[in-house]
mmCIF file of C-alpha atoms and ligand atoms in Angstrom:
data_model
loop_
_atom_site.group_PDB
_atom_site.id
_atom_site.type_symbol
_atom_site.label_atom_id
_atom_site.label_comp_id
_atom_site.label_asym_id
_atom_site.label_seq_id
_atom_site.Cartn_x
_atom_site.Cartn_y
_atom_site.Cartn_z
ATOM 1 C CA MET A 1 60.132 -0.907 -47.362
ATOM 2 C CA SER A 2 62.904 -1.846 -44.945
ATOM 3 C CA GLU A 3 62.011 -2.463 -41.284
ATOM 4 C CA SER A 4 64.191 0.385 -40.046
ATOM 5 C CA ILE A 5 62.386 2.894 -42.306
ATOM 6 C CA TRP A 6 59.048 1.732 -40.884
ATOM 7 C CA TYR A 7 60.260 2.348 -37.314
ATOM 8 C CA VAL A 8 61.451 5.863 -38.184
ATOM 9 C CA ALA A 9 58.199 6.694 -40.008
ATOM 10 C CA ILE A 10 55.861 5.331 -37.302
ATOM 11 C CA GLU A 11 57.805 6.978 -34.499
ATOM 12 C CA ARG A 12 57.564 10.371 -36.187
ATOM 13 C CA ALA A 13 53.807 9.864 -36.774
ATOM 14 C CA VAL A 14 53.121 8.718 -33.187
ATOM 15 C CA ASN A 15 55.097 11.617 -31.722
ATOM 16 C CA ASN A 16 53.164 14.082 -33.868
ATOM 17 C CA ASN A 17 49.711 12.566 -33.410
ATOM 18 C CA ILE A 18 49.291 11.511 -29.749
ATOM 19 C CA PRO A 19 50.071 14.881 -28.092
ATOM 20 C CA ARG A 20 47.963 16.690 -30.709
ATOM 21 C CA VAL A 21 44.832 14.592 -30.003
ATOM 22 C CA LYS A 22 45.337 15.089 -26.265
ATOM 23 C CA SER A 23 45.500 18.862 -26.581
ATOM 24 C CA ILE A 24 42.462 18.981 -28.947
ATOM 25 C CA LEU A 25 40.359 17.046 -26.418
ATOM 26 C CA GLU A 26 41.490 19.285 -23.557
ATOM 27 C CA ARG A 27 40.677 22.445 -25.503
ATOM 28 C CA HIS A 28 37.291 21.319 -26.934
ATOM 29 C CA GLN A 29 35.659 19.284 -24.192
ATOM 30 C CA TYR A 30 32.236 19.232 -25.884
ATOM 31 C CA ILE A 31 33.698 16.537 -28.172
ATOM 32 C CA LEU A 32 33.391 14.073 -25.269
ATOM 33 C CA ASP A 33 29.638 14.632 -25.105
ATOM 34 C CA ALA A 34 29.391 14.490 -28.919
ATOM 35 C CA ARG A 35 31.011 11.076 -29.033
ATOM 36 C CA SER A 36 28.486 9.557 -26.552
ATOM 37 C CA ARG A 37 25.563 10.972 -28.530
ATOM 38 C CA LEU A 38 27.097 9.671 -31.736
ATOM 39 C CA ARG A 39 27.563 6.168 -30.321
ATOM 40 C CA GLN A 40 23.860 6.035 -29.364
ATOM 41 C CA ALA A 41 22.787 7.277 -32.806
ATOM 42 C CA LYS A 42 24.962 4.741 -34.597
ATOM 43 C CA LEU A 43 23.699 1.889 -32.396
ATOM 44 C CA GLU A 44 20.139 2.860 -33.338
ATOM 45 C CA VAL A 45 21.010 2.578 -37.056
ATOM 46 C CA ILE A 46 22.838 -0.753 -36.673
ATOM 47 C CA ARG A 47 19.837 -2.244 -34.864
ATOM 48 C CA ASN A 48 17.513 -1.118 -37.666
ATOM 49 C CA LEU A 49 19.893 -1.107 -40.612
ATOM 50 C CA LYS A 50 17.478 -2.133 -43.369
ATOM 51 C CA GLU A 51 14.974 0.581 -42.399
ATOM 52 C CA TYR A 52 17.679 3.276 -42.346
ATOM 53 C CA VAL A 53 19.052 2.172 -45.723
ATOM 54 C CA GLY A 54 15.505 2.503 -47.118
ATOM 55 C CA MET A 55 15.052 5.986 -45.593
ATOM 56 C CA THR A 56 18.417 7.114 -46.973
ATOM 57 C CA MET A 57 17.618 5.894 -50.490
ATOM 58 C CA GLU A 58 14.303 7.701 -50.450
ATOM 59 C CA SER A 59 15.959 10.940 -49.270
ATOM 60 C CA VAL A 60 18.685 10.829 -51.948
ATOM 61 C CA ARG A 61 16.054 10.371 -54.674
ATOM 62 C CA ARG A 62 14.031 13.249 -53.249
ATOM 63 C CA ASN A 63 17.121 15.463 -53.775
ATOM 64 C CA GLY A 64 17.409 14.463 -57.437
ATOM 65 C CA GLY A 65 20.256 12.008 -56.857
ATOM 66 C CA ASN A 66 20.643 8.386 -57.936
ATOM 67 C CA VAL A 67 21.173 5.729 -55.304
ATOM 68 C CA TYR A 68 22.132 2.039 -55.393
ATOM 69 C CA LEU A 69 22.630 -0.770 -52.890
ATOM 70 C CA ALA A 70 25.548 -2.997 -53.931
ATOM 71 C CA LYS A 71 25.775 -6.428 -52.326
ATOM 72 C CA ASP A 72 29.551 -6.745 -52.857
ATOM 73 C CA GLY A 73 32.618 -5.252 -54.533
ATOM 74 C CA GLY A 74 31.814 -6.837 -57.908
ATOM 75 C CA GLU A 75 28.380 -5.248 -57.985
ATOM 76 C CA ALA A 76 29.842 -1.877 -56.923
ATOM 77 C CA ARG A 77 32.441 -2.054 -59.736
ATOM 78 C CA SER A 78 29.728 -2.766 -62.338
ATOM 79 C CA ILE A 79 27.600 0.149 -61.122
ATOM 80 C CA VAL A 80 30.586 2.538 -61.272
ATOM 81 C CA GLU A 81 31.575 1.273 -64.729
ATOM 82 C CA LYS A 82 28.046 1.838 -66.033
ATOM 83 C CA ILE A 83 27.872 5.381 -64.638
ATOM 84 C CA VAL A 84 31.332 6.265 -66.027
ATOM 85 C CA GLY A 85 30.346 4.927 -69.485
ATOM 86 C CA ASP A 86 32.622 6.313 -72.187
ATOM 87 C CA ARG A 87 33.983 9.148 -70.059
ATOM 88 C CA SER A 88 37.722 8.738 -69.812
ATOM 89 C CA THR A 89 39.240 10.919 -67.059
ATOM 90 C CA ILE A 90 38.505 10.261 -63.414
ATOM 91 C CA VAL A 91 39.769 11.813 -60.187
ATOM 92 C CA MET A 92 39.338 10.101 -56.845
ATOM 93 C CA GLY A 93 39.203 11.516 -53.312
ATOM 94 C CA LYS A 94 40.453 9.165 -50.631
ATOM 95 C CA SER A 95 37.917 6.357 -50.154
ATOM 96 C CA MET A 96 38.593 3.139 -48.263
ATOM 97 C CA VAL A 97 35.460 1.601 -49.697
ATOM 98 C CA ALA A 98 36.602 2.354 -53.259
ATOM 99 C CA TYR A 99 39.837 0.532 -52.375
ATOM 100 C CA GLU A 100 37.863 -2.331 -50.767
ATOM 101 C CA CYS A 101 35.977 -2.759 -54.052
ATOM 102 C CA GLY A 102 39.042 -2.351 -56.281
ATOM 103 C CA ILE A 103 37.442 0.574 -58.145
ATOM 104 C CA ARG A 104 40.646 2.357 -59.219
ATOM 105 C CA GLN A 105 42.313 -0.740 -60.655
ATOM 106 C CA HIS A 106 39.084 -1.823 -62.358
ATOM 107 C CA LEU A 107 38.742 1.523 -64.141
ATOM 108 C CA ILE A 108 42.425 1.531 -65.133
ATOM 109 C CA ASN A 109 41.968 -1.986 -66.540
ATOM 110 C CA LYS A 110 39.099 -0.595 -68.633
ATOM 111 C CA GLY A 111 41.500 1.945 -70.172
ATOM 112 C CA LYS A 112 40.490 4.986 -68.090
ATOM 113 C CA GLU A 113 42.896 7.620 -66.805
ATOM 114 C CA VAL A 114 42.423 7.566 -63.032
ATOM 115 C CA TRP A 115 44.212 9.714 -60.443
ATOM 116 C CA GLU A 116 44.110 9.564 -56.667
ATOM 117 C CA THR A 117 44.167 13.157 -55.431
ATOM 118 C CA ASP A 118 44.759 12.817 -51.694
ATOM 119 C CA LEU A 119 48.534 13.313 -51.291
ATOM 120 C CA GLY A 120 49.049 10.053 -49.356
ATOM 121 C CA GLU A 121 46.928 8.047 -51.814
ATOM 122 C CA PHE A 122 48.687 9.742 -54.742
ATOM 123 C CA LEU A 123 52.082 8.678 -53.330
ATOM 124 C CA ILE A 124 51.008 5.071 -52.891
ATOM 125 C CA GLN A 125 49.455 5.049 -56.372
ATOM 126 C CA LEU A 126 52.810 6.214 -57.754
ATOM 127 C CA SER A 127 54.760 3.676 -55.706
ATOM 128 C CA ASN A 128 52.218 0.918 -56.424
ATOM 129 C CA GLU A 129 51.829 -0.013 -52.748
ATOM 130 C CA PRO A 130 48.818 -0.731 -50.515
ATOM 131 C CA PRO A 131 47.759 1.880 -47.918
ATOM 132 C CA SER A 132 49.242 1.411 -44.451
ATOM 133 C CA HIS A 133 46.895 3.510 -42.305
ATOM 134 C CA ILE A 134 43.235 4.452 -42.715
ATOM 135 C CA ILE A 135 43.694 8.225 -42.585
ATOM 136 C CA ALA A 136 47.356 8.444 -43.544
ATOM 137 C CA PRO A 137 47.787 5.837 -46.285
ATOM 138 C CA ALA A 138 51.473 6.657 -46.883
ATOM 139 C CA ILE A 139 52.381 6.749 -43.194
ATOM 140 C CA HIS A 140 55.098 4.160 -43.820
ATOM 141 C CA MET A 141 56.980 6.584 -46.074
ATOM 142 C CA THR A 142 59.506 8.959 -44.619
ATOM 143 C CA ARG A 143 59.903 12.404 -46.170
ATOM 144 C CA GLU A 144 63.087 11.168 -47.815
ATOM 145 C CA GLN A 145 61.241 8.268 -49.483
ATOM 146 C CA ALA A 146 58.316 10.479 -50.550
ATOM 147 C CA SER A 147 60.753 12.838 -52.304
ATOM 148 C CA LYS A 148 62.045 9.870 -54.343
ATOM 149 C CA VAL A 149 58.524 8.639 -55.184
ATOM 150 C CA ILE A 150 57.361 12.044 -56.427
ATOM 151 C CA LYS A 151 60.128 11.939 -59.043
ATOM 152 C CA LYS A 152 57.893 9.498 -60.937
ATOM 153 C CA ILE A 153 55.892 12.479 -62.209
ATOM 154 C CA ASP A 154 59.018 14.512 -62.976
ATOM 155 C CA SER A 155 62.375 12.766 -63.039
ATOM 156 C CA THR A 156 64.221 16.101 -62.901
ATOM 157 C CA SER A 157 62.528 17.052 -59.618
ATOM 158 C CA SER A 158 64.852 17.651 -56.672
ATOM 159 C CA VAL A 159 62.229 18.448 -54.024
ATOM 160 C CA GLN A 160 63.126 17.542 -50.437
ATOM 161 C CA SER A 161 60.915 19.292 -47.871
ATOM 162 C CA HIS A 162 57.333 18.358 -46.916
ATOM 163 C CA GLU A 163 56.131 21.620 -48.480
ATOM 164 C CA GLU A 164 57.988 21.035 -51.752
ATOM 165 C CA ILE A 165 56.639 17.477 -52.120
ATOM 166 C CA ALA A 166 53.058 18.744 -51.552
ATOM 167 C CA GLY A 167 53.715 21.560 -54.061
ATOM 168 C CA GLU A 168 54.895 19.129 -56.736
ATOM 169 C CA ALA A 169 51.728 17.027 -56.351
ATOM 170 C CA ARG A 170 49.565 20.169 -56.409
ATOM 171 C CA LYS A 171 51.143 21.326 -59.687
ATOM 172 C CA PHE A 172 50.609 17.930 -61.343
ATOM 173 C CA LEU A 173 47.047 17.303 -60.119
ATOM 174 C CA ARG A 174 45.621 20.782 -60.805
ATOM 175 C CA GLN A 175 45.181 20.067 -64.521
ATOM 176 C CA LYS A 176 43.722 16.622 -63.748
ATOM 177 C CA PHE A 177 40.950 18.237 -61.687
ATOM 178 C CA ILE A 178 40.179 20.605 -64.568
ATOM 179 C CA ASN A 179 40.033 17.803 -67.152
ATOM 180 C CA ALA A 180 38.194 15.211 -65.048
ATOM 181 C CA GLU A 181 34.747 14.122 -66.189
ATOM 182 C CA VAL A 182 33.965 11.997 -63.132
ATOM 183 C CA GLY A 183 34.878 12.470 -59.461
ATOM 184 C CA ILE A 184 34.726 9.541 -57.039
ATOM 185 C CA THR A 185 34.699 10.078 -53.278
ATOM 186 C CA GLY A 186 33.758 8.184 -50.147
ATOM 187 C CA ALA A 187 31.586 9.615 -47.336
ATOM 188 C CA ASN A 188 32.382 10.131 -43.672
ATOM 189 C CA ALA A 189 28.723 10.203 -42.737
ATOM 190 C CA ILE A 190 25.358 9.939 -44.515
ATOM 191 C CA SER A 191 22.200 11.382 -42.991
ATOM 192 C CA ALA A 192 19.099 9.263 -43.474
ATOM 193 C CA ASP A 193 16.677 12.168 -43.005
ATOM 194 C CA THR A 194 18.171 14.454 -45.675
ATOM 195 C CA GLY A 195 20.110 12.044 -47.929
ATOM 196 C CA SER A 196 23.223 14.216 -47.522
ATOM 197 C CA ILE A 197 26.807 13.031 -47.418
ATOM 198 C CA LEU A 198 29.473 14.724 -45.336
ATOM 199 C CA LEU A 199 33.158 14.593 -46.157
ATOM 200 C CA ILE A 200 35.944 16.048 -44.076
ATOM 201 C CA GLU A 201 39.383 16.877 -45.374
ATOM 202 C CA ASN A 202 42.254 19.292 -45.160
ATOM 203 C CA GLU A 203 43.782 19.287 -48.635
ATOM 204 C CA GLY A 204 40.887 20.641 -50.708
ATOM 205 C CA ASN A 205 41.138 17.672 -53.077
ATOM 206 C CA ILE A 206 37.793 16.205 -52.023
ATOM 207 C CA ARG A 207 36.056 19.525 -52.586
ATOM 208 C CA MET A 208 37.560 19.720 -56.094
ATOM 209 C CA THR A 209 36.788 16.031 -56.813
ATOM 210 C CA SER A 210 33.153 16.435 -55.788
ATOM 211 C CA ILE A 211 32.554 19.804 -57.448
ATOM 212 C CA MET A 212 34.568 20.138 -60.665
ATOM 213 C CA PRO A 213 33.623 17.056 -62.767
ATOM 214 C CA GLU A 214 30.116 16.820 -64.259
ATOM 215 C CA VAL A 215 29.471 13.525 -62.443
ATOM 216 C CA HIS A 216 30.029 12.862 -58.730
ATOM 217 C CA ILE A 217 29.944 9.273 -57.480
ATOM 218 C CA ALA A 218 30.104 8.694 -53.717
ATOM 219 C CA ILE A 219 30.641 5.162 -52.468
ATOM 220 C CA ALA A 220 30.280 4.205 -48.803
ATOM 221 C CA GLY A 221 29.461 1.308 -46.506
ATOM 222 C CA VAL A 222 25.911 1.182 -45.129
ATOM 223 C CA GLU A 223 27.333 1.644 -41.607
ATOM 224 C CA LYS A 224 28.095 5.276 -42.483
ATOM 225 C CA ILE A 225 24.390 6.086 -42.208
ATOM 226 C CA VAL A 226 23.279 8.100 -39.165
ATOM 227 C CA PRO A 227 19.679 9.121 -38.392
ATOM 228 C CA THR A 228 19.886 12.883 -39.031
ATOM 229 C CA LEU A 229 22.086 15.599 -40.467
ATOM 230 C CA GLU A 230 22.788 16.736 -36.913
ATOM 231 C CA HIS A 231 24.331 13.319 -36.165
ATOM 232 C CA ALA A 232 26.341 13.490 -39.388
ATOM 233 C CA PHE A 233 27.934 16.736 -38.146
ATOM 234 C CA LEU A 234 28.669 15.054 -34.802
ATOM 235 C CA GLU A 235 30.453 12.297 -36.672
ATOM 236 C CA VAL A 236 32.733 14.641 -38.609
ATOM 237 C CA MET A 237 33.546 16.582 -35.430
ATOM 238 C CA VAL A 238 34.410 13.460 -33.456
ATOM 239 C CA GLN A 239 36.308 11.789 -36.290
ATOM 240 C CA SER A 240 38.505 14.785 -37.011
ATOM 241 C CA ALA A 241 39.199 15.431 -33.307
ATOM 242 C CA TYR A 242 40.312 11.863 -32.629
ATOM 243 C CA ALA A 243 42.340 11.856 -35.824
ATOM 244 C CA GLY A 244 44.207 14.883 -34.449
ATOM 245 C CA LEU A 245 42.945 17.124 -37.258
ATOM 246 C CA TYR A 246 40.419 19.375 -35.478
ATOM 247 C CA PRO A 247 39.110 21.681 -36.735
ATOM 248 C CA PRO A 248 39.222 20.156 -40.206
ATOM 249 C CA THR A 249 40.095 22.647 -42.931
ATOM 250 C CA TYR A 250 37.046 21.682 -44.988
ATOM 251 C CA VAL A 251 33.701 19.990 -44.362
ATOM 252 C CA ASN A 252 31.903 19.190 -47.626
ATOM 253 C CA LEU A 253 28.170 18.596 -47.582
ATOM 254 C CA THR A 254 26.496 17.229 -50.718
ATOM 255 C CA SER A 255 22.760 16.669 -51.137
ATOM 256 C CA GLY A 256 22.198 15.690 -54.775
ATOM 257 C CA PRO A 257 23.435 17.406 -57.955
ATOM 258 C CA SER A 258 24.149 21.156 -58.059
ATOM 259 C CA SER A 259 21.063 23.349 -58.225
ATOM 260 C CA THR A 260 19.819 26.923 -58.177
ATOM 261 C CA GLY A 261 16.619 28.612 -57.026
ATOM 262 C CA ASP A 262 17.610 32.058 -58.245
ATOM 263 C CA ILE A 263 14.873 32.504 -60.854
ATOM 264 C CA GLU A 264 11.429 32.889 -59.245
ATOM 265 C CA MET A 265 12.642 30.662 -56.376
ATOM 266 C CA LYS A 266 12.143 27.602 -58.572
ATOM 267 C CA ARG A 267 14.864 25.068 -57.755
ATOM 268 C CA VAL A 268 16.386 23.647 -60.930
ATOM 269 C CA SER A 269 19.378 21.476 -61.626
ATOM 270 C CA PRO A 270 22.242 21.541 -62.619
ATOM 271 C CA ALA A 271 23.981 24.813 -61.803
ATOM 272 C CA HIS A 272 27.780 25.183 -61.681
ATOM 273 C CA GLY A 273 28.635 21.900 -59.953
ATOM 274 C CA PRO A 274 27.983 18.295 -61.057
ATOM 275 C CA LYS A 275 24.993 17.485 -63.256
ATOM 276 C CA GLU A 276 24.680 14.044 -61.713
ATOM 277 C CA PHE A 277 25.066 12.726 -58.174
ATOM 278 C CA HIS A 278 25.234 8.971 -57.516
ATOM 279 C CA LEU A 279 25.448 7.349 -54.080
ATOM 280 C CA ILE A 280 26.479 3.686 -53.937
ATOM 281 C CA LEU A 281 25.773 2.055 -50.571
ATOM 282 C CA LEU A 282 27.791 -1.097 -49.991
ATOM 283 C CA ASP A 283 26.844 -4.211 -48.018
ATOM 284 C CA ASN A 284 29.822 -6.604 -48.500
ATOM 285 C CA GLY A 285 29.327 -8.376 -45.156
ATOM 286 C CA ARG A 286 27.969 -5.419 -43.182
ATOM 287 C CA PHE A 287 24.324 -6.590 -42.919
ATOM 288 C CA LYS A 288 25.462 -10.003 -41.645
ATOM 289 C CA THR A 289 27.761 -8.317 -39.123
ATOM 290 C CA ALA A 290 24.914 -6.126 -37.876
ATOM 291 C CA ASP A 291 23.023 -9.289 -36.853
ATOM 292 C CA ASP A 292 25.772 -10.470 -34.460
ATOM 293 C CA PRO A 293 25.509 -8.774 -31.027
ATOM 294 C CA ILE A 294 29.291 -8.694 -30.479
ATOM 295 C CA LEU A 295 30.668 -8.329 -34.016
ATOM 296 C CA SER A 296 28.241 -5.495 -34.761
ATOM 297 C CA GLU A 297 30.353 -3.201 -32.520
ATOM 298 C CA ALA A 298 32.860 -3.103 -35.410
ATOM 299 C CA LEU A 299 30.274 -1.168 -37.445
ATOM 300 C CA LEU A 300 30.525 1.732 -34.980
ATOM 301 C CA CYS A 301 34.056 2.501 -36.197
ATOM 302 C CA ILE A 302 34.361 6.066 -37.534
ATOM 303 C CA ARG A 303 37.852 5.514 -39.046
ATOM 304 C CA CYS A 304 39.706 7.998 -36.865
ATOM 305 C CA GLY A 305 42.818 5.805 -36.829
ATOM 306 C CA ARG A 306 43.580 6.471 -33.172
ATOM 307 C CA CYS A 307 43.689 2.812 -32.109
ATOM 308 C CA HIS A 308 46.619 2.211 -34.469
ATOM 309 C CA PHE A 309 48.972 4.519 -32.590
ATOM 310 C CA HIS A 310 48.194 2.946 -29.199
ATOM 311 C CA CYS A 311 48.643 -0.650 -30.352
ATOM 312 C CA PRO A 312 51.996 -2.414 -29.770
ATOM 313 C CA VAL A 313 51.327 -4.898 -32.586
ATOM 314 C CA TYR A 314 50.615 -2.230 -35.227
ATOM 315 C CA ARG A 315 53.652 -0.257 -34.133
ATOM 316 C CA VAL A 316 55.788 -3.282 -34.960
ATOM 317 C CA MET A 317 53.956 -4.698 -37.980
ATOM 318 C CA GLY A 318 52.368 -1.697 -39.712
ATOM 319 C CA GLN A 319 50.654 -2.458 -42.997
ATOM 320 C CA ARG A 320 51.583 -6.156 -42.724
ATOM 321 C CA TRP A 321 48.825 -6.529 -40.110
ATOM 322 C CA GLY A 322 45.413 -6.794 -41.788
ATOM 323 C CA ASP A 323 44.083 -6.830 -45.332
ATOM 324 C CA PRO A 324 44.428 -3.468 -47.119
ATOM 325 C CA PRO A 325 42.997 -0.930 -46.702
ATOM 326 C CA PHE A 326 42.180 -2.280 -43.224
ATOM 327 C CA THR A 327 45.218 -2.283 -40.931
ATOM 328 C CA GLY A 328 45.814 -2.142 -37.189
ATOM 329 C CA PRO A 329 43.218 -2.998 -34.501
ATOM 330 C CA MET A 330 40.271 -1.705 -36.517
ATOM 331 C CA GLY A 331 41.705 -3.501 -39.528
ATOM 332 C CA ALA A 332 41.834 -6.825 -37.680
ATOM 333 C CA MET A 333 38.052 -6.468 -37.147
ATOM 334 C CA TRP A 334 37.303 -5.183 -40.631
ATOM 335 C CA SER A 335 39.426 -7.752 -42.474
ATOM 336 C CA TYR A 336 36.914 -10.250 -41.112
ATOM 337 C CA VAL A 337 33.788 -8.120 -41.728
ATOM 338 C CA VAL A 338 34.428 -7.568 -45.434
ATOM 339 C CA TYR A 339 36.874 -10.299 -46.508
ATOM 340 C CA GLY A 340 35.969 -13.035 -43.982
ATOM 341 C CA ASP A 341 39.674 -13.241 -43.011
ATOM 342 C CA SER A 342 40.135 -14.237 -39.354
ATOM 343 C CA LYS A 343 43.955 -14.497 -39.475
ATOM 344 C CA PRO A 344 44.629 -10.840 -38.481
ATOM 345 C CA SER A 345 42.608 -11.378 -35.261
ATOM 346 C CA LEU A 346 45.070 -14.092 -34.186
ATOM 347 C CA LEU A 347 47.914 -11.562 -33.963
ATOM 348 C CA CYS A 348 46.175 -9.365 -31.366
ATOM 349 C CA ALA A 349 48.239 -9.225 -28.144
ATOM 350 C CA HIS A 350 45.191 -8.059 -26.121
ATOM 351 C CA SER A 351 47.023 -5.078 -24.612
ATOM 352 C CA GLY A 352 43.682 -3.228 -24.482
ATOM 353 C CA GLY A 353 45.236 0.109 -25.514
ATOM 354 C CA CYS A 354 42.875 0.381 -28.501
ATOM 355 C CA ARG A 355 39.779 0.035 -26.330
ATOM 356 C CA GLU A 356 40.928 2.757 -23.946
ATOM 357 C CA VAL A 357 41.341 5.371 -26.677
ATOM 358 C CA CYS A 358 38.512 4.489 -29.100
ATOM 359 C CA PRO A 359 36.011 7.390 -29.278
ATOM 360 C CA MET A 360 33.187 4.950 -30.010
ATOM 361 C CA ASP A 361 34.049 2.796 -26.966
ATOM 362 C CA ILE A 362 34.347 -0.267 -29.161
ATOM 363 C CA ASN A 363 35.553 -3.244 -27.169
ATOM 364 C CA ILE A 364 37.968 -4.212 -29.946
ATOM 365 C CA PRO A 365 39.667 -7.100 -28.056
ATOM 366 C CA LYS A 366 36.236 -8.661 -27.408
ATOM 367 C CA VAL A 367 35.266 -8.361 -31.091
ATOM 368 C CA LEU A 368 38.563 -10.039 -32.025
ATOM 369 C CA GLU A 369 37.905 -12.809 -29.488
ATOM 370 C CA ARG A 370 34.514 -13.356 -31.119
ATOM 371 C CA ILE A 371 36.155 -13.618 -34.566
ATOM 372 C CA LYS A 372 38.628 -16.206 -33.243
ATOM 373 C CA TYR A 373 35.771 -18.170 -31.691
ATOM 374 C CA ILE A 374 33.719 -18.186 -34.928
ATOM 375 C CA ALA A 375 36.797 -19.106 -36.981
ATOM 376 C CA GLN A 376 37.713 -22.179 -34.906
ATOM 377 C CA LYS A 377 34.130 -23.561 -34.774
HETATM 378 S S1 SF4 B 401 38.195 1.247 -33.867
HETATM 379 FE FE1 SF4 B 401 37.829 3.158 -32.680
HETATM 380 S S2 SF4 B 401 39.852 4.111 -32.468
HETATM 381 FE FE2 SF4 B 401 40.041 2.567 -34.122
HETATM 382 S S3 SF4 B 401 39.664 3.692 -36.011
HETATM 383 FE FE3 SF4 B 401 37.685 2.857 -35.360
HETATM 384 S S4 SF4 B 401 36.724 4.485 -34.113
HETATM 385 FE FE4 SF4 B 401 38.917 5.008 -34.312
#
């Protein structure tokens, strides 16, 4: 990607996103109250993380699901590989944690046919690039570039507009959803009391990924746990509002495999949806982070991506700042949490813009200062 293309792409994204978030927050002021309640609920979980992981695992099992605690990416890859077994076709809904663990590449290396189904992820899979933003992984691509990349699925394609590019991907992926035997998603929030996962989206790909295949695997960091289902709904409201995508087109709630109670009110499984539901909870540095009073603030991040657009460093450096999939101010924190890499923290200019706009009130510059301090000890 040339530097000038990055500047065009980021300017278009910033101009679209910032005014939209502002108008959402003006129109739906209850979001401001929701974000304070959510911060308190997430702090409660971080302070008692082991207990909440235990409660969540118990709840998932109660719903007929399978649940695992993976200590790192390697363990998560082995669990996924075992669940997939000899099934060969897999669709994936956008998941940063799946990227963190290298799930897609691992399955491809094992000879599986694997397709990302979120349009942005699909484009970067085709162009063999890392994601450049947590909610818009192909944000570095202009429309003109995306129309060239989509030709990889049909060299005769001459699509140009945003709508035509989306239509081309839709046509190609439809059959993949129908054929897929396994669907892999992330989770925006997990409720400890009910063992449910909530996923927000606009494309409909996550709904198809989690419903159509016979096996659904969800993989998420332990910091996605909140005490109750009510808090999980708060999280999806706040995340989508601060991402500039409120109301989200779809909110998907999954509590175990599909089931029916239609005969004599006896609940049996499966029904039309997946026969199996697996939740993989990932540590990979999160438990250690929870023990540090300053670093633990990073675990409050709900991945709304707002800090990126208000950061002068990200606006210049884009995906070159941080370790994929973690870019921008949140990425400078998370590159350290999961990869132990303190270098991204050194590039922070301490403008403080990120802190002002973060819905979780994370003092990002202070967390980055803490990382620098630990790294030079
Ligand atoms: S650090 Fe705050 S603003 Fe940035 S992605 Fe996370 S929650 Fe959003």
